[in-house]
Short mmCIF file of C-alpha atoms in Angstrom, two decimals:
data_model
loop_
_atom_site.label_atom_id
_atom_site.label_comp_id
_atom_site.label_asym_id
_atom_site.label_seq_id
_atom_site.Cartn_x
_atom_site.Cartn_y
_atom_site.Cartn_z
CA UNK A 1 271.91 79.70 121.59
CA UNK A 2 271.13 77.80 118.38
CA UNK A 3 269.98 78.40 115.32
CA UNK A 4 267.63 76.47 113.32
CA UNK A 5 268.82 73.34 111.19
CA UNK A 6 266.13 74.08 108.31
CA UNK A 7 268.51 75.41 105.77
CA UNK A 8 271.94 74.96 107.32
CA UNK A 9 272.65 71.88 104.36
CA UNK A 10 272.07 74.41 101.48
CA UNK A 11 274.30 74.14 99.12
CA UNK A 12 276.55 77.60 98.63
CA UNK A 13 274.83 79.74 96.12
CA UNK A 14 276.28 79.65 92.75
CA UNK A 15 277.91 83.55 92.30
CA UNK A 16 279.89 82.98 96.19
CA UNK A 17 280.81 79.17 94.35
CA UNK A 18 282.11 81.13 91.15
CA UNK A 19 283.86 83.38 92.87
CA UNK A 20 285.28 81.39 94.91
CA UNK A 21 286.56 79.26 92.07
CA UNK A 22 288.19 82.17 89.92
CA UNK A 23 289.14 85.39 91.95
CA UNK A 24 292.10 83.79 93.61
CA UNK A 25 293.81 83.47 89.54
CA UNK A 26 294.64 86.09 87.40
CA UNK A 27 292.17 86.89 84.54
CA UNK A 28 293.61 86.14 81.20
CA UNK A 29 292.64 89.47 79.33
CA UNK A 30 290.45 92.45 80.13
CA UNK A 31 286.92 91.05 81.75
CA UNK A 32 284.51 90.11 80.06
CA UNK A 33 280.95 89.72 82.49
CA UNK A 34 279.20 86.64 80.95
CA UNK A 35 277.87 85.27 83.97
CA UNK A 36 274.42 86.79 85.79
CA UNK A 37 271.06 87.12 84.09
CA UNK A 38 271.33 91.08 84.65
CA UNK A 39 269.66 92.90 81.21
CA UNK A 40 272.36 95.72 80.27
CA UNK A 41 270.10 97.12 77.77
CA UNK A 42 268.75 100.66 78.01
CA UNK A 43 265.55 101.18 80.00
CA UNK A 44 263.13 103.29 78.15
CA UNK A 45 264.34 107.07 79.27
CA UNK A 46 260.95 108.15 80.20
CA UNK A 47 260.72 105.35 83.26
CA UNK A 48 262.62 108.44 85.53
CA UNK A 49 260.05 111.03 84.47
CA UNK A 50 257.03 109.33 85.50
CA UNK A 51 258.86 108.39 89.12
CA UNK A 52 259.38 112.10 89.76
CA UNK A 53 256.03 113.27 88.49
CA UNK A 54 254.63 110.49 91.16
CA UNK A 55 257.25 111.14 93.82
CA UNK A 56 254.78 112.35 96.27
CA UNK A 57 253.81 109.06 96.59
CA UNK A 58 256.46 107.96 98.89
CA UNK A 59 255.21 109.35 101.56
CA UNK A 60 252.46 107.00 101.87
CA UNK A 61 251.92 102.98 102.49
CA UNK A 62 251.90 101.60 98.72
CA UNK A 63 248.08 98.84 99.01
CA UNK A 64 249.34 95.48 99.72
CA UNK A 65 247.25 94.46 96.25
CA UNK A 66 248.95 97.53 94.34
CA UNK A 67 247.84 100.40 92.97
CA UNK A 68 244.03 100.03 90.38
CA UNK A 69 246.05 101.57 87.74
CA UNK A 70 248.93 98.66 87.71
CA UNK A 71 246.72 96.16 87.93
CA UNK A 72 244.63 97.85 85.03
CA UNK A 73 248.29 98.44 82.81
CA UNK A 74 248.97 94.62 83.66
CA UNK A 75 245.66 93.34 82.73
CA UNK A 76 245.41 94.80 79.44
CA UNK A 77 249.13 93.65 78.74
CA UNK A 78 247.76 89.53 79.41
CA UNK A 79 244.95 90.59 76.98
CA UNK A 80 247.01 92.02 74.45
CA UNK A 81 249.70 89.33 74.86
CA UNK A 82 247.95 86.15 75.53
CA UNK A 83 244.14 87.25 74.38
CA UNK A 84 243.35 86.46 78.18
CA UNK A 85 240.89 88.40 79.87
CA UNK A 86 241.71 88.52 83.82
CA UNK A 87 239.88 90.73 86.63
CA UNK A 88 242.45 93.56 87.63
CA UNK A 89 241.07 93.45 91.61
CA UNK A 90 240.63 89.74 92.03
CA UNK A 91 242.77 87.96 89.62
CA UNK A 92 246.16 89.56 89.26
CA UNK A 93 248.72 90.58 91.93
CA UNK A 94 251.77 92.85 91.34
CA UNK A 95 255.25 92.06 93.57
CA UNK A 96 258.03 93.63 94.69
CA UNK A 97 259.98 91.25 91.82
CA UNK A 98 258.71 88.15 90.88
CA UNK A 99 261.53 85.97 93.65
CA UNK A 100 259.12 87.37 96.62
CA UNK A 101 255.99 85.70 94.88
CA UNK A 102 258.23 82.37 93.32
CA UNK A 103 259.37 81.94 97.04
CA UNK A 104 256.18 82.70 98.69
CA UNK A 105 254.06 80.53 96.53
CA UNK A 106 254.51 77.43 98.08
CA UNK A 107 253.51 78.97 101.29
CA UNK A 108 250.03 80.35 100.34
CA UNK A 109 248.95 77.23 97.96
CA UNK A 110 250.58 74.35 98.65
CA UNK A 111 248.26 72.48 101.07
CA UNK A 112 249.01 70.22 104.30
CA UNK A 113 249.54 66.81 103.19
CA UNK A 114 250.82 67.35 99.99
CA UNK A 115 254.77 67.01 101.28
CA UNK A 116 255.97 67.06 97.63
CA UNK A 117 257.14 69.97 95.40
CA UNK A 118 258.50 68.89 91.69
CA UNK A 119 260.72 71.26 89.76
CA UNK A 120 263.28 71.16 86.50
CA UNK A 121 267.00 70.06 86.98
CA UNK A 122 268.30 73.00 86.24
CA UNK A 123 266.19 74.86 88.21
CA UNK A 124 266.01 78.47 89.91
CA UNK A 125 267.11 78.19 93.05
CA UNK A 126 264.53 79.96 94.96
CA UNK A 127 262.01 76.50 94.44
CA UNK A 128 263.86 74.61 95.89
CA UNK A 129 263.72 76.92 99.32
CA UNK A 130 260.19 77.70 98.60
CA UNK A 131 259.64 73.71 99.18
CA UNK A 132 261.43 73.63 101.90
CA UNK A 133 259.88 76.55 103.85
CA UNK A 134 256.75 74.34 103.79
CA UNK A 135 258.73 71.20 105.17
CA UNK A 136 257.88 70.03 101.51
CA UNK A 137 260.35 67.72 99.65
CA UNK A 138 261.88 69.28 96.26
CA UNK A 139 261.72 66.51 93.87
CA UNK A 140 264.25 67.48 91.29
CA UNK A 141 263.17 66.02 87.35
CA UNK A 142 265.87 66.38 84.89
CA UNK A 143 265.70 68.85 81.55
CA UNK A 144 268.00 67.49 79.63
CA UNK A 145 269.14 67.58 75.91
CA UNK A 146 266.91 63.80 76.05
CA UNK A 147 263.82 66.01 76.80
CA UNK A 148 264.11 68.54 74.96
CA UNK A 149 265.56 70.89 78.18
CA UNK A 150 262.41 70.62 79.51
CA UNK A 151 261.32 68.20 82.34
CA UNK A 152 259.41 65.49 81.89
CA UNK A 153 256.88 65.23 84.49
CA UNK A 154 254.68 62.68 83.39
CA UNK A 155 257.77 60.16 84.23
CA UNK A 156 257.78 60.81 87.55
CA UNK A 157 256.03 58.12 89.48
CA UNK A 158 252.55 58.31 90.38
CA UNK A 159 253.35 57.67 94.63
CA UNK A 160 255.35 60.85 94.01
CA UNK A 161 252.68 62.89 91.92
CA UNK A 162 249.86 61.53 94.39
CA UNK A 163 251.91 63.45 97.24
CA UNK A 164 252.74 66.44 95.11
CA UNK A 165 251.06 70.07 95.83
CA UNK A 166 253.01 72.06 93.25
CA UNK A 167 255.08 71.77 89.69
CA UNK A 168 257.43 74.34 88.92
CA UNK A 169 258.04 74.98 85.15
CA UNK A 170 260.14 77.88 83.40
CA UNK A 171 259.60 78.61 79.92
CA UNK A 172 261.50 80.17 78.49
CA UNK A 173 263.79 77.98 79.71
CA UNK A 174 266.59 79.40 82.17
CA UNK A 175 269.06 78.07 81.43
CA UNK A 176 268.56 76.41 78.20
CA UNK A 177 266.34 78.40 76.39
CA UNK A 178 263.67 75.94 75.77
CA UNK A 179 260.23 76.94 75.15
CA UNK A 180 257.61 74.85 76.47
CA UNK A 181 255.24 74.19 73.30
CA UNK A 182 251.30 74.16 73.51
CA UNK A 183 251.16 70.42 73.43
CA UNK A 184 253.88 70.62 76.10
CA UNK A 185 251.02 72.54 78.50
CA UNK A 186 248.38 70.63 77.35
CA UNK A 187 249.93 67.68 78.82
CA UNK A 188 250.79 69.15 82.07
CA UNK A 189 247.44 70.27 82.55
CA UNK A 190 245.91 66.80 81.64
CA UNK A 191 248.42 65.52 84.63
CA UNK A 192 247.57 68.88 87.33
CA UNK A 193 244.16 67.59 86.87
CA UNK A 194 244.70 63.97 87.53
CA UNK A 195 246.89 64.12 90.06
CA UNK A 196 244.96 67.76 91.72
CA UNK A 197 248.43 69.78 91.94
CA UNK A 198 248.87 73.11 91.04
CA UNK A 199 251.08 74.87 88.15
CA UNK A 200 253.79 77.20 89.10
CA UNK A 201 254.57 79.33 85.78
CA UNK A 202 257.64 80.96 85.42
CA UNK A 203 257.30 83.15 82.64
CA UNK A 204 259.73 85.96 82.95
CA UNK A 205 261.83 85.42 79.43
CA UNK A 206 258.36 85.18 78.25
CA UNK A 207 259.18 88.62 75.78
CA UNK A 208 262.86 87.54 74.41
CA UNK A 209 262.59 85.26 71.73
CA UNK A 210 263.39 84.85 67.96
CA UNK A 211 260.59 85.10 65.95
CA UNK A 212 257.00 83.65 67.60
CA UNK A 213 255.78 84.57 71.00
CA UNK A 214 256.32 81.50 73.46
CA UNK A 215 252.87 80.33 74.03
CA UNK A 216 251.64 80.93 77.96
CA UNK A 217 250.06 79.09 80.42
CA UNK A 218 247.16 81.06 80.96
CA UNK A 219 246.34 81.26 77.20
CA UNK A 220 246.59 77.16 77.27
CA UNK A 221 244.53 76.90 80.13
CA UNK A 222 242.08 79.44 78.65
CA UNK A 223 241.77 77.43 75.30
CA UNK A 224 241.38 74.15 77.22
CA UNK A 225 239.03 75.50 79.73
CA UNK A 226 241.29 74.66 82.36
CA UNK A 227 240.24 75.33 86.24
CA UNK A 228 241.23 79.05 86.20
CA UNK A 229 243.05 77.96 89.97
CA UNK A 230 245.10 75.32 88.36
CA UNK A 231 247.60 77.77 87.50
CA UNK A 232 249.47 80.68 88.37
CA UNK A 233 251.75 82.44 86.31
CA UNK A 234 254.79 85.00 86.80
CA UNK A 235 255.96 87.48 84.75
CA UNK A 236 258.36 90.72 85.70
CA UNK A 237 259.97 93.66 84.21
CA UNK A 238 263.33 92.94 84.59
CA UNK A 239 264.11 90.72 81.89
CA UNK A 240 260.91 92.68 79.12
CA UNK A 241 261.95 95.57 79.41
CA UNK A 242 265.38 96.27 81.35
CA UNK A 243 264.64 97.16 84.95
CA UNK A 244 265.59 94.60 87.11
CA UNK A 245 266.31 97.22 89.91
CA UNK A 246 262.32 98.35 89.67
CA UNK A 247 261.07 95.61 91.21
CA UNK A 248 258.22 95.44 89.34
CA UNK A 249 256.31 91.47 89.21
CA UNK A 250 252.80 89.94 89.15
CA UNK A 251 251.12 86.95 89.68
CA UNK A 252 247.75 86.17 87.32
CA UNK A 253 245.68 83.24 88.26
CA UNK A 254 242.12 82.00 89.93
CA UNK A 255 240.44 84.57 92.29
CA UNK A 256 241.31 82.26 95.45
CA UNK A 257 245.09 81.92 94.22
CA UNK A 258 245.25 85.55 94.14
CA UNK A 259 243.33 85.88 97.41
CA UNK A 260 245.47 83.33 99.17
CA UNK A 261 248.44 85.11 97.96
CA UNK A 262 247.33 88.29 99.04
CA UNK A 263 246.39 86.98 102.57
CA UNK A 264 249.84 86.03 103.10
CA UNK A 265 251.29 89.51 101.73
CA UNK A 266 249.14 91.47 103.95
CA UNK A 267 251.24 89.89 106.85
CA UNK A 268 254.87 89.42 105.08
CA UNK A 269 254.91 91.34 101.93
CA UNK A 270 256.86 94.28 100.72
CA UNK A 271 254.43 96.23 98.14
CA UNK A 272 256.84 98.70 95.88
CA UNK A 273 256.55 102.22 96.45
CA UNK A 274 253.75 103.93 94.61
CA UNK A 275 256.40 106.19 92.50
CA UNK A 276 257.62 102.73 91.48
CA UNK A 277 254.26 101.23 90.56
CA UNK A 278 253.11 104.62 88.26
CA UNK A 279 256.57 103.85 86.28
CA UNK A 280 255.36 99.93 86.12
CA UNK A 281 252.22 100.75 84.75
CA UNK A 282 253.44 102.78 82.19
CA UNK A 283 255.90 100.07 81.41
CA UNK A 284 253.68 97.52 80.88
CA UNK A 285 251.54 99.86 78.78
CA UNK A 286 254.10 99.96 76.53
CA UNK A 287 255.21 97.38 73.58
CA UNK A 288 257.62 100.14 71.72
CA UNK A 289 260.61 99.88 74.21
CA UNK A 290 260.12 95.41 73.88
CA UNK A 291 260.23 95.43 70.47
CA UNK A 292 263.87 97.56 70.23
CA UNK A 293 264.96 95.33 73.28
CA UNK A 294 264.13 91.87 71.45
CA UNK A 295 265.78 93.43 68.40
CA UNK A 296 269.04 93.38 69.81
CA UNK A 297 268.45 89.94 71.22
CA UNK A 298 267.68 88.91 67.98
CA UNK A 299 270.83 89.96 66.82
CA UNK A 300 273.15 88.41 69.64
CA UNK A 301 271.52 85.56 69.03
CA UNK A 302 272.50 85.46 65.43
CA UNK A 303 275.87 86.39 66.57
CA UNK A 304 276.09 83.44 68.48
CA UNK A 305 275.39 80.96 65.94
CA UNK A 306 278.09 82.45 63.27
CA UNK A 307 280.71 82.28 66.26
CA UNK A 308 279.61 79.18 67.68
CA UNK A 309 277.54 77.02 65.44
CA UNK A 310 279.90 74.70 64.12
CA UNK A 311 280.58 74.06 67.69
CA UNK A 312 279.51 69.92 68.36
CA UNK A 313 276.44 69.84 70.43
CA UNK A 314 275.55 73.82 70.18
CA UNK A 315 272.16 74.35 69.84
CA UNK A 316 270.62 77.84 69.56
CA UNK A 317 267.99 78.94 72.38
CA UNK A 318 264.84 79.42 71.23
CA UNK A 319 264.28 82.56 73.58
CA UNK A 320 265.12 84.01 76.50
CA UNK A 321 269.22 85.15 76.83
CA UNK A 322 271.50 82.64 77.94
CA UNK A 323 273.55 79.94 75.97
CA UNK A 324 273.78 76.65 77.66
CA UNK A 325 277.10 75.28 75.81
CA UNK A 326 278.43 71.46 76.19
CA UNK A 327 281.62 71.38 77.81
CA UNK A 328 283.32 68.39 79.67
CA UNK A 329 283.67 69.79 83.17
CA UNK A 330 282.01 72.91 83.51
CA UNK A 331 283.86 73.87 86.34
CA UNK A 332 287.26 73.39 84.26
CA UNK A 333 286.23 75.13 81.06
CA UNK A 334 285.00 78.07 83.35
CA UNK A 335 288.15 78.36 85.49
CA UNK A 336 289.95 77.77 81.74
CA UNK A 337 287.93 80.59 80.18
CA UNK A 338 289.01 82.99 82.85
CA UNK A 339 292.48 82.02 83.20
CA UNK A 340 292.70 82.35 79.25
CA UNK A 341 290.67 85.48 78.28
CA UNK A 342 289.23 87.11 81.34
CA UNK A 343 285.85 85.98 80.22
CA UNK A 344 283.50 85.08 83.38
CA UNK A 345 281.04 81.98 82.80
CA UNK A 346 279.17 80.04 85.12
CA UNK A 347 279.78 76.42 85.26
CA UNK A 348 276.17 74.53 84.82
CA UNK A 349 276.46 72.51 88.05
CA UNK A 350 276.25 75.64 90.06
CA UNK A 351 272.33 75.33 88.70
CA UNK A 352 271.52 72.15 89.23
CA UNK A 353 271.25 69.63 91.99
CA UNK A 354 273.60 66.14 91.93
CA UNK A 355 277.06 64.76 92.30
CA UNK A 356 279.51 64.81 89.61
CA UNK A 357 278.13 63.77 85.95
CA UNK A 358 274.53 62.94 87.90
CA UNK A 359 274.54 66.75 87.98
CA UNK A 360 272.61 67.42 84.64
CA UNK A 361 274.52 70.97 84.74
CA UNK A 362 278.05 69.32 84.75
CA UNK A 363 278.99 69.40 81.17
CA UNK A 364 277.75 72.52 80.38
CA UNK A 365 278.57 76.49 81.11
CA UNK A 366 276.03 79.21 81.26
CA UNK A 367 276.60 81.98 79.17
CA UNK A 368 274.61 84.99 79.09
CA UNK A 369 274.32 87.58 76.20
CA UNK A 370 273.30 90.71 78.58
CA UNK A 371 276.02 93.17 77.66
CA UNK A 372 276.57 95.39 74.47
CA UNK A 373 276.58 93.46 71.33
CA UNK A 374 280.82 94.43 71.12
CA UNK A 375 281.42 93.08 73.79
CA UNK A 376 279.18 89.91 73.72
CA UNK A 377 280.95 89.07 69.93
CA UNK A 378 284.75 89.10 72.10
CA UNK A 379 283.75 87.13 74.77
CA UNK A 380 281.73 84.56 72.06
CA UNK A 381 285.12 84.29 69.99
CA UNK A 382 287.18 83.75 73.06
CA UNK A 383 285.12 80.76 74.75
CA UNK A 384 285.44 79.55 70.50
CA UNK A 385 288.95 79.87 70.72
CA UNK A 386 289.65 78.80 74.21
CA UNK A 387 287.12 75.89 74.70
CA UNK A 388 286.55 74.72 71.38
CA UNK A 389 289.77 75.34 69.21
CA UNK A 390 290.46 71.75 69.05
#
């Protein structure tokens, strides 16, 4: 019997890679987890309380397009948050986590013929199969410190953007922390429209930042009076507000986006469990709980640039919660870090696509500032003081 050859080249996934590099050597000191994108932050306490009050609710089918009152909480939060009115039956979508709609995407909107996805180098890894489940080539465009950690689409050829069907963009940046400006989505836009692709908007660091609100893609579009099905964006709980294990995602964009979307759901989708969805919609109802959680972003940050600002080449994220640190070999300093302190990293290359230094991920580490602000503040002094002593 065989199998099928469509994603037997992948390359191994970058937490089996890490551990494969470091668990056969001794940590160096007690462990320090700076490696996933996991928010250890306290949920708001009242999250449980509304599941059990709504726990009934498992014993039916949750609607594939979710429940009226999380589409309501969700379109209220775009109008609050990005002055955006959207249409809670016809424009938005909610997902069981923003991967199933990120991966699906390409599926329900990328059209026959168009045989090209582009996407940032470093990228989320779950565009890259989302191309290739439409027999669509990922066409990887670097965002590098030369372009502002952001890629620069408008280089890419025009054979290559005349064959595209779909532009992935993350801001805030993961990993770099990069926020794509107004100007920046004013340009895309201009190029969507010339070339007729669509605009895949990952959003979900959208609510951890310094001090302004990273500037969406809907609100650009609705300034510019963009085609309302040029764009669709993403946006979750995990990272706003602390629950990655709820689930809880949407999709906002055109009525036929969302219809598309929801045509393919109604066949392969997983809608969250009603109890789940009652707790979303309060969640997204409520700004409190954000504000406390970006406070103590605000402060790691901070943190970070009194340990590691004289550091050559550091530069401070402008949201979201990773540090994306210049090393030589990120593989090295990572296997170094470990072997030194116990503190886990994740080399950059493990992010991005290429071979040695082509791999725009190869002299840097991923560090992310998840954990409690003691322990964050050891494992900052000991990648100082391992990596960066001399």
């Amino acid at each position: 019997m065989t199998f099928p050859e469509r994603f037997s080249n992948l390359p191994a996934y970058a937490f089996p890679r890490l551990r494969a590099l470091l668990d056969h050597h001794e940590p160096g000191g007690d462990i320090v987890h700076m490696t996933i994108g996991e928010p250890k932050h306290a949920f708001p306490p009242w999250v449980t309380d509304v599941i059990t009050e709504h726990a009934a609710g498992f014993n039916r089918y949750p609607p594939n397009e979710g429940a009226p009152e999380l589409r309501a909480a969700i379109a209220e939060w775009l109008k609050r948050r990005y002055n955006v009115s959207y249409d809670p039956g016809t424009q938005i979508l909610p997902l069981n986590g923003t991967r199933e709609g990120l991966y699906n995407i390409c599926m329900a909107l990328v059209p026959e013929g168009r045989d090209v996805v582009l996407m940032p180098n470093p990228f989320y890894q779950v565009y890259m199969l989302s191309a290739m489940s439409v027999g669509a080539q990922p066409v990887f465009v670097p965002a590098t410190a030369e372009t502002g950690h952001l890629p620069d689409f408008a280089a890419v050829d025009e054979a290559t953007l005349a064959r595209c069907g779909g532009v992935y963009i993350c801001s805030p940046a993961n990993p770099q922390g990069a926020v794509a400006s107004r100007d920046y989505w004013a340009k895309l836009f201009d190029l969507a429209e010339r070339f007729d692709f669509r605009i895949f908007a990952d959003e979900c660091y959208s609510e951890i930042y310094r001090d302004t609100p990273p500037p969406g893609a809907l609100q650009v579009a609705h300034e510019m009076g963009a085609d309302p099905e040029r764009v669709v964006a993403f946006h979750s709980l995990s990272k706003r507000s602390n629950l990655p294990g709820l689930r809880s995602g949407f999709i906002a964009g055109g009525p036929a986006c969302i219809r598309e979307a929801l045509q393919l759901r109604t066949y392969a989708g997983a809608p969250l469990p009603l109890p789940l969805q009652m707790a979303a919609a309060r969640v997204w109802s409520d700004e409190t709980h954000v504000e406390e959680n970006r406070a103590l972003y605000r402060a790691k940050y901070e943190l970070a640039d009194r340990v590691l600002g004289n550091v050559p080449g550091y530069a401070a994220p402008e949201a979201g919660f990773f540090l994306w640190l210049p090393v030589p070999d990120g593989e090295a300093a990572a296997l170094k870090l470990w072997q030194a302190s116990g503190v886990r990293v994740l080399p950059g290359a493990y992010l991005a696509q290429g071979h040695g230094a082509e791999n725009p991920g190869h002299d840097y580490i991923r560090v992310a500032l998840v954990a409690s602000y003691e322990e964050t503040e050891r494992g900052l002094k000991a990648i100082r003081d391992v990596l960066y002593a001399d």
